[in-house]
Amino acid sequence: MHNYPPLRVSNHEFASRLITGTGAMTSLAMLRASLIAAETSMTTVAIRRFDPHASTGLFEMLEELSLSVLPNTAGCYSAKEAVATAKLAREALGTDLIKVEVIADDATLLPDGLETLRATAELAEAGFCVMAYASDDPILARRLEQAGASAVMPLGSPIGSGLGILNPYNIETIVANAGVPIILDAGIGTASDAAQAMELGCAGVLVASCVNRAEDPPTMARALALAVEAGYLAHSAGRIPKRSSALASSAAFGIAELG
Amino acid sequence: MTAPTNEICISVNGEATTIASQSSIADLAQQLDLPLRGVAIALNGEIVARSAWGTTLLESRSKVEVVSIAAGG
């Protein structure tokens, strides 16, 4: 049970707004414990050459947990590679979901906006439900939506950095102008970052390193699940505006005269 | 690698492999003991739908890529 309505992406519905990735996981057993603790509905996986041991074990575990699988195009550096990888993922998994991730280089791991836009347009045209991983640029987010993305996934900060949300103003602007769900992806370091993403109006949060590289991954997964709920509720509640000076919360009249 | 005349040499995920001539992708899947779900195959860069595995024949020097899911991203 979650304290929020389900996340809708195109014609898909997910009970949880926390998507936990498999990247950087240390063992299948630990990943399994974290996925359960996160109470997630969906996890993201890469597409790689078949490995009789690793591939089958992961596939069977995700089936056992009845999780939706969001294949990604991690490892792709061009739209062409991403499109080919997405089609292989659809054939292997029988899903139209794809997280388009086109990285510019190994050093920054930042997404290549132009290649991501090309891949998004081509895959949306081919009938995929594209969730596009992007920088936190509001204009690029708008272009991705116009190109057919079913969800846009701006980064908070670089992959694996744990720096949280470096430009909350951009995330807020992206959310304000979007007609599709905005899911914060990359850079989450701890629970408060996930809560902040939701407070800014994001529809969900995707994490991987934050959980899988934590000292106690299942406990961090649980913390993030609670943070996403807290952030959603706080956003729904409508926070007070920030002011530069104090504003009394007690009545100024009726004060007893003492001495 | 040279194969007997009734066998052909193909590449599977970059590794040289021999298989009986006139083998289909379904035959290769059996030889590799591939699971029934969760894998996809590309032949010479083109995806072959599972429904076409039985009717798609391998040729000498065919390049086969077999992919599945892995932790990542």
Short mmCIF file of C-alpha atoms in Angstrom, two decimals:
data_model
loop_
_atom_site.label_atom_id
_atom_site.label_comp_id
_atom_site.label_asym_id
_atom_site.label_seq_id
_atom_site.Cartn_x
_atom_site.Cartn_y
_atom_site.Cartn_z
CA MET A 1 0.00 0.00 0.00
CA HIS A 2 1.23 3.44 -0.89
CA ASN A 3 0.02 6.84 0.26
CA TYR A 4 -0.51 8.06 -3.28
CA PRO A 5 -2.37 7.17 -6.47
CA PRO A 6 -0.60 4.93 -8.99
CA LEU A 7 1.91 6.29 -11.47
CA ARG A 8 0.54 6.29 -15.01
CA VAL A 9 2.90 6.27 -17.98
CA SER A 10 0.96 6.11 -21.24
CA ASN A 11 -1.22 3.00 -20.92
CA HIS A 12 0.89 1.52 -18.09
CA GLU A 13 0.04 1.83 -14.41
CA PHE A 14 2.46 1.29 -11.54
CA ALA A 15 1.45 1.11 -7.87
CA SER A 16 4.81 2.45 -6.71
CA ARG A 17 6.35 5.77 -7.69
CA LEU A 18 9.82 4.55 -6.76
CA ILE A 19 11.64 2.73 -9.55
CA THR A 20 14.70 0.88 -8.31
CA GLY A 21 17.39 -0.09 -10.77
CA THR A 22 19.60 -3.15 -10.80
CA GLY A 23 22.84 -1.31 -11.68
CA ALA A 24 25.70 -1.61 -9.20
CA MET A 25 24.00 -4.46 -7.35
CA THR A 26 26.41 -6.64 -5.40
CA SER A 27 24.50 -9.92 -5.43
CA LEU A 28 21.14 -11.29 -6.56
CA ALA A 29 20.16 -11.99 -2.95
CA MET A 30 20.91 -8.42 -1.87
CA LEU A 31 19.13 -7.01 -4.93
CA ARG A 32 16.09 -9.14 -4.14
CA ALA A 33 16.00 -7.90 -0.52
CA SER A 34 16.27 -4.28 -1.72
CA LEU A 35 13.54 -4.62 -4.34
CA ILE A 36 11.20 -6.05 -1.71
CA ALA A 37 12.11 -3.37 0.85
CA ALA A 38 11.51 -0.66 -1.77
CA GLU A 39 8.03 -2.04 -2.46
CA THR A 40 8.73 -1.08 -6.04
CA SER A 41 6.58 -2.09 -9.00
CA MET A 42 9.24 -1.74 -11.65
CA THR A 43 12.95 -2.23 -12.00
CA THR A 44 15.26 -1.30 -14.82
CA VAL A 45 17.70 -3.67 -16.52
CA ALA A 46 20.34 -3.45 -19.23
CA ILE A 47 20.45 -5.54 -22.40
CA ARG A 48 23.66 -7.53 -22.85
CA ARG A 49 24.96 -10.66 -24.51
CA PHE A 50 23.31 -13.75 -23.04
CA ASP A 51 25.12 -15.23 -20.07
CA PRO A 52 23.66 -18.64 -19.07
CA HIS A 53 24.16 -18.00 -15.36
CA ALA A 54 23.67 -14.25 -14.82
CA SER A 55 20.86 -13.64 -17.33
CA THR A 56 18.63 -16.50 -16.30
CA GLY A 57 18.98 -15.92 -12.56
CA LEU A 58 18.02 -12.25 -12.81
CA PHE A 59 15.14 -12.92 -15.20
CA GLU A 60 13.67 -15.63 -12.96
CA MET A 61 13.99 -13.51 -9.84
CA LEU A 62 12.18 -10.55 -11.41
CA GLU A 63 9.41 -12.89 -12.55
CA GLU A 64 9.14 -14.38 -9.07
CA LEU A 65 8.71 -10.87 -7.61
CA SER A 66 6.13 -10.04 -10.35
CA LEU A 67 7.94 -6.82 -11.18
CA SER A 68 7.45 -4.86 -14.37
CA VAL A 69 10.74 -4.71 -16.20
CA LEU A 70 11.91 -1.46 -17.73
CA PRO A 71 14.71 -2.31 -20.15
CA ASN A 72 17.18 0.48 -20.79
CA THR A 73 19.66 1.33 -23.50
CA ALA A 74 22.56 1.77 -21.09
CA GLY A 75 25.86 1.41 -22.91
CA CYS A 76 24.59 3.09 -26.08
CA TYR A 77 26.38 6.16 -27.44
CA SER A 78 24.20 6.84 -30.48
CA ALA A 79 20.54 6.91 -31.44
CA LYS A 80 21.20 4.06 -33.86
CA GLU A 81 22.53 1.79 -31.09
CA ALA A 82 19.72 2.78 -28.75
CA VAL A 83 17.03 1.98 -31.33
CA ALA A 84 18.57 -1.43 -32.08
CA THR A 85 18.89 -2.19 -28.35
CA ALA A 86 15.28 -1.16 -27.71
CA LYS A 87 14.05 -3.50 -30.43
CA LEU A 88 16.07 -6.39 -28.99
CA ALA A 89 14.63 -5.61 -25.55
CA ARG A 90 11.09 -5.63 -26.91
CA GLU A 91 11.72 -8.98 -28.59
CA ALA A 92 13.34 -10.50 -25.47
CA LEU A 93 10.87 -9.19 -22.90
CA GLY A 94 7.67 -8.64 -24.83
CA THR A 95 7.31 -5.10 -23.46
CA ASP A 96 6.87 -1.78 -25.24
CA LEU A 97 8.53 0.03 -22.33
CA ILE A 98 12.00 1.39 -22.94
CA LYS A 99 14.18 3.77 -20.98
CA VAL A 100 16.17 5.58 -23.64
CA GLU A 101 19.60 6.35 -22.29
CA VAL A 102 22.22 7.61 -24.71
CA ILE A 103 25.40 8.59 -22.94
CA ALA A 104 27.80 11.15 -24.45
CA ASP A 105 31.02 9.80 -22.95
CA ASP A 106 32.42 7.57 -20.22
CA ALA A 107 33.91 10.37 -18.16
CA THR A 108 30.81 12.48 -17.47
CA LEU A 109 28.18 9.80 -18.17
CA LEU A 110 25.96 12.73 -19.15
CA PRO A 111 23.16 12.05 -21.62
CA ASP A 112 23.60 13.21 -25.22
CA GLY A 113 20.51 15.34 -25.78
CA LEU A 114 20.56 15.28 -29.57
CA GLU A 115 21.00 11.51 -29.88
CA THR A 116 18.41 10.95 -27.13
CA LEU A 117 15.93 13.13 -29.02
CA ARG A 118 16.53 11.22 -32.27
CA ALA A 119 16.14 7.83 -30.58
CA THR A 120 13.01 8.99 -28.75
CA ALA A 121 11.33 10.18 -31.95
CA GLU A 122 12.16 6.98 -33.83
CA LEU A 123 11.08 4.64 -31.03
CA ALA A 124 7.88 6.53 -30.27
CA GLU A 125 7.05 6.33 -33.98
CA ALA A 126 7.70 2.57 -33.81
CA GLY A 127 5.13 2.22 -31.01
CA PHE A 128 7.38 2.16 -27.96
CA CYS A 129 6.43 3.70 -24.63
CA VAL A 130 9.57 5.81 -24.33
CA MET A 131 10.86 7.02 -21.00
CA ALA A 132 13.66 9.38 -21.94
CA TYR A 133 16.64 9.94 -19.65
CA ALA A 134 17.82 13.51 -20.13
CA SER A 135 19.67 16.45 -18.65
CA ASP A 136 17.70 18.88 -16.52
CA ASP A 137 17.12 21.28 -19.44
CA PRO A 138 13.46 22.40 -19.58
CA ILE A 139 13.63 23.04 -23.33
CA LEU A 140 15.05 19.60 -24.08
CA ALA A 141 12.36 18.08 -21.86
CA ARG A 142 9.72 19.87 -23.93
CA ARG A 143 11.31 18.71 -27.19
CA LEU A 144 11.39 15.10 -25.93
CA GLU A 145 7.70 15.29 -25.06
CA GLN A 146 6.93 16.75 -28.48
CA ALA A 147 8.96 13.91 -30.04
CA GLY A 148 6.65 11.39 -28.40
CA ALA A 149 8.23 10.54 -25.05
CA SER A 150 5.70 9.03 -22.64
CA ALA A 151 7.76 10.19 -19.68
CA VAL A 152 10.81 12.42 -19.32
CA MET A 153 13.48 11.51 -16.80
CA PRO A 154 15.71 14.48 -16.01
CA LEU A 155 18.81 13.90 -13.95
CA GLY A 156 19.26 15.47 -10.54
CA SER A 157 23.05 15.26 -10.93
CA PRO A 158 25.48 12.92 -12.74
CA ILE A 159 24.94 9.14 -12.57
CA GLY A 160 26.30 7.62 -9.38
CA SER A 161 27.37 11.00 -7.96
CA GLY A 162 24.89 11.09 -5.09
CA LEU A 163 24.92 14.90 -5.34
CA GLY A 164 21.14 15.12 -5.22
CA ILE A 165 19.22 17.75 -7.19
CA LEU A 166 21.67 20.40 -8.31
CA ASN A 167 19.11 22.61 -10.07
CA PRO A 168 15.73 22.33 -8.37
CA TYR A 169 14.51 25.39 -10.29
CA ASN A 170 14.97 23.57 -13.59
CA ILE A 171 13.20 20.46 -12.30
CA GLU A 172 10.29 22.63 -11.12
CA THR A 173 10.13 24.35 -14.52
CA ILE A 174 10.20 21.01 -16.34
CA VAL A 175 7.34 19.71 -14.17
CA ALA A 176 5.31 22.91 -14.58
CA ASN A 177 5.44 22.71 -18.38
CA ALA A 178 5.09 18.95 -18.85
CA GLY A 179 2.10 17.03 -20.10
CA VAL A 180 3.76 13.69 -19.35
CA PRO A 181 5.09 12.31 -16.05
CA ILE A 182 8.48 13.68 -15.00
CA ILE A 183 10.54 11.08 -13.17
CA LEU A 184 13.73 12.19 -11.50
CA ASP A 185 16.56 9.92 -12.52
CA ALA A 186 20.21 9.86 -11.46
CA GLY A 187 22.06 11.63 -8.69
CA ILE A 188 19.84 10.72 -5.76
CA GLY A 189 22.13 10.19 -2.77
CA THR A 190 19.76 9.70 0.12
CA ALA A 191 16.13 9.85 1.20
CA SER A 192 15.87 13.65 1.43
CA ASP A 193 16.85 13.96 -2.25
CA ALA A 194 13.97 11.68 -3.24
CA ALA A 195 11.56 13.61 -1.02
CA GLN A 196 12.73 16.86 -2.63
CA ALA A 197 12.10 15.47 -6.12
CA MET A 198 8.53 14.66 -5.18
CA GLU A 199 8.06 18.00 -3.42
CA LEU A 200 9.12 19.67 -6.68
CA GLY A 201 6.25 17.85 -8.36
CA CYS A 202 7.98 14.89 -9.96
CA ALA A 203 5.71 11.91 -10.60
CA GLY A 204 8.33 9.43 -9.46
CA VAL A 205 11.97 8.77 -8.73
CA LEU A 206 14.42 6.27 -10.20
CA VAL A 207 17.41 5.16 -8.17
CA ALA A 208 20.10 2.52 -8.50
CA SER A 209 23.51 3.39 -7.00
CA CYS A 210 21.83 5.14 -4.06
CA VAL A 211 20.41 1.81 -2.93
CA ASN A 212 22.79 -0.74 -4.35
CA ARG A 213 25.97 1.03 -3.18
CA ALA A 214 24.60 1.96 0.27
CA GLU A 215 26.14 0.18 3.24
CA ASP A 216 22.74 -1.39 3.96
CA PRO A 217 20.85 -1.47 0.65
CA PRO A 218 17.46 -2.80 1.87
CA THR A 219 17.27 -0.17 4.61
CA MET A 220 18.10 2.60 2.13
CA ALA A 221 15.45 1.19 -0.22
CA ARG A 222 12.89 1.42 2.57
CA ALA A 223 13.98 4.97 3.43
CA LEU A 224 13.54 6.02 -0.20
CA ALA A 225 10.08 4.44 -0.41
CA LEU A 226 9.00 6.44 2.66
CA ALA A 227 10.65 9.60 1.30
CA VAL A 228 8.79 9.33 -2.01
CA GLU A 229 5.50 9.03 -0.12
CA ALA A 230 6.38 11.91 2.21
CA GLY A 231 7.42 14.08 -0.73
CA TYR A 232 4.26 13.31 -2.66
CA LEU A 233 2.07 14.19 0.33
CA ALA A 234 4.02 17.38 1.02
CA HIS A 235 3.64 18.46 -2.61
CA SER A 236 -0.09 17.69 -2.50
CA ALA A 237 -0.48 19.60 0.77
CA GLY A 238 0.89 22.83 -0.70
CA ARG A 239 3.83 24.14 1.26
CA ILE A 240 3.95 27.63 2.74
CA PRO A 241 5.73 30.21 0.64
CA LYS A 242 9.27 31.08 1.65
CA ARG A 243 9.55 34.58 3.21
CA SER A 244 12.51 36.73 4.00
CA SER A 245 11.15 37.63 7.45
CA ALA A 246 9.29 35.99 10.31
CA LEU A 247 5.50 35.67 10.32
CA ALA A 248 3.92 35.21 13.75
CA SER A 249 1.83 32.09 14.14
CA SER A 250 0.24 33.14 17.47
CA ALA A 251 -2.50 35.74 17.88
CA ALA A 252 -1.23 39.19 18.87
CA PHE A 253 -4.29 39.92 21.04
CA GLY A 254 -5.50 38.49 24.34
CA ILE A 255 -2.07 38.46 25.89
CA ALA A 256 -2.28 38.53 29.69
CA GLU A 257 -0.65 41.42 31.49
CA LEU A 258 1.77 39.92 33.94
CA GLY A 259 3.82 42.20 36.13
CA MET B 1 38.26 -23.02 -37.45
CA THR B 2 37.53 -25.49 -40.23
CA ALA B 3 34.35 -27.51 -39.98
CA PRO B 4 33.58 -30.93 -41.46
CA THR B 5 31.65 -30.67 -44.72
CA ASN B 6 28.35 -31.39 -42.99
CA GLU B 7 28.96 -28.59 -40.53
CA ILE B 8 29.22 -24.85 -40.89
CA CYS B 9 31.21 -22.35 -38.86
CA ILE B 10 29.27 -19.42 -37.43
CA SER B 11 29.89 -16.72 -34.85
CA VAL B 12 27.77 -16.59 -31.69
CA ASN B 13 28.32 -13.51 -29.52
CA GLY B 14 31.73 -13.11 -31.10
CA GLU B 15 32.83 -16.72 -30.55
CA ALA B 16 33.39 -19.21 -33.36
CA THR B 17 30.93 -22.10 -33.15
CA THR B 18 30.17 -25.04 -35.41
CA ILE B 19 26.69 -26.32 -36.14
CA ALA B 20 25.21 -28.83 -38.59
CA SER B 21 24.58 -27.31 -42.00
CA GLN B 22 20.93 -26.55 -42.74
CA SER B 23 20.45 -25.72 -39.05
CA SER B 24 17.89 -23.11 -38.13
CA ILE B 25 18.07 -20.54 -35.34
CA ALA B 26 15.76 -22.83 -33.37
CA ASP B 27 18.36 -25.60 -33.71
CA LEU B 28 21.04 -23.23 -32.47
CA ALA B 29 18.85 -22.17 -29.54
CA GLN B 30 18.53 -25.83 -28.61
CA GLN B 31 22.27 -26.41 -28.97
CA LEU B 32 22.93 -23.41 -26.69
CA ASP B 33 20.20 -24.55 -24.29
CA LEU B 34 18.61 -21.08 -24.39
CA PRO B 35 15.70 -20.42 -22.04
CA LEU B 36 12.21 -20.23 -23.50
CA ARG B 37 11.77 -16.58 -22.57
CA GLY B 38 13.88 -13.52 -21.93
CA VAL B 39 16.25 -13.76 -24.88
CA ALA B 40 16.38 -12.17 -28.32
CA ILE B 41 18.48 -13.06 -31.34
CA ALA B 42 19.90 -10.93 -34.11
CA LEU B 43 21.25 -12.59 -37.27
CA ASN B 44 23.75 -10.48 -39.20
CA GLY B 45 22.43 -7.40 -37.43
CA GLU B 46 18.74 -8.07 -38.01
CA ILE B 47 16.41 -9.17 -35.22
CA VAL B 48 14.78 -12.52 -35.87
CA ALA B 49 11.40 -12.84 -34.14
CA ARG B 50 11.07 -16.00 -32.06
CA SER B 51 8.19 -17.07 -34.31
CA ALA B 52 10.66 -17.16 -37.23
CA TRP B 53 13.48 -19.05 -35.46
CA GLY B 54 12.39 -22.39 -36.90
CA THR B 55 12.33 -21.18 -40.49
CA THR B 56 15.46 -19.00 -40.45
CA LEU B 57 18.45 -21.02 -41.61
CA LEU B 58 22.05 -20.30 -40.63
CA GLU B 59 24.75 -20.05 -43.25
CA SER B 60 28.48 -20.34 -43.08
CA ARG B 61 29.92 -17.26 -41.36
CA SER B 62 26.52 -16.14 -40.06
CA LYS B 63 26.95 -13.68 -37.20
CA VAL B 64 24.53 -14.39 -34.39
CA GLU B 65 24.01 -12.18 -31.35
CA VAL B 66 22.04 -13.60 -28.43
CA VAL B 67 21.01 -11.05 -25.82
CA SER B 68 19.18 -11.07 -22.53
CA ILE B 69 18.82 -8.87 -19.50
CA ALA B 70 21.66 -7.96 -17.17
CA ALA B 71 21.96 -5.82 -14.08
CA GLY B 72 22.59 -2.23 -15.08
CA GLY B 73 21.25 1.25 -15.62
#
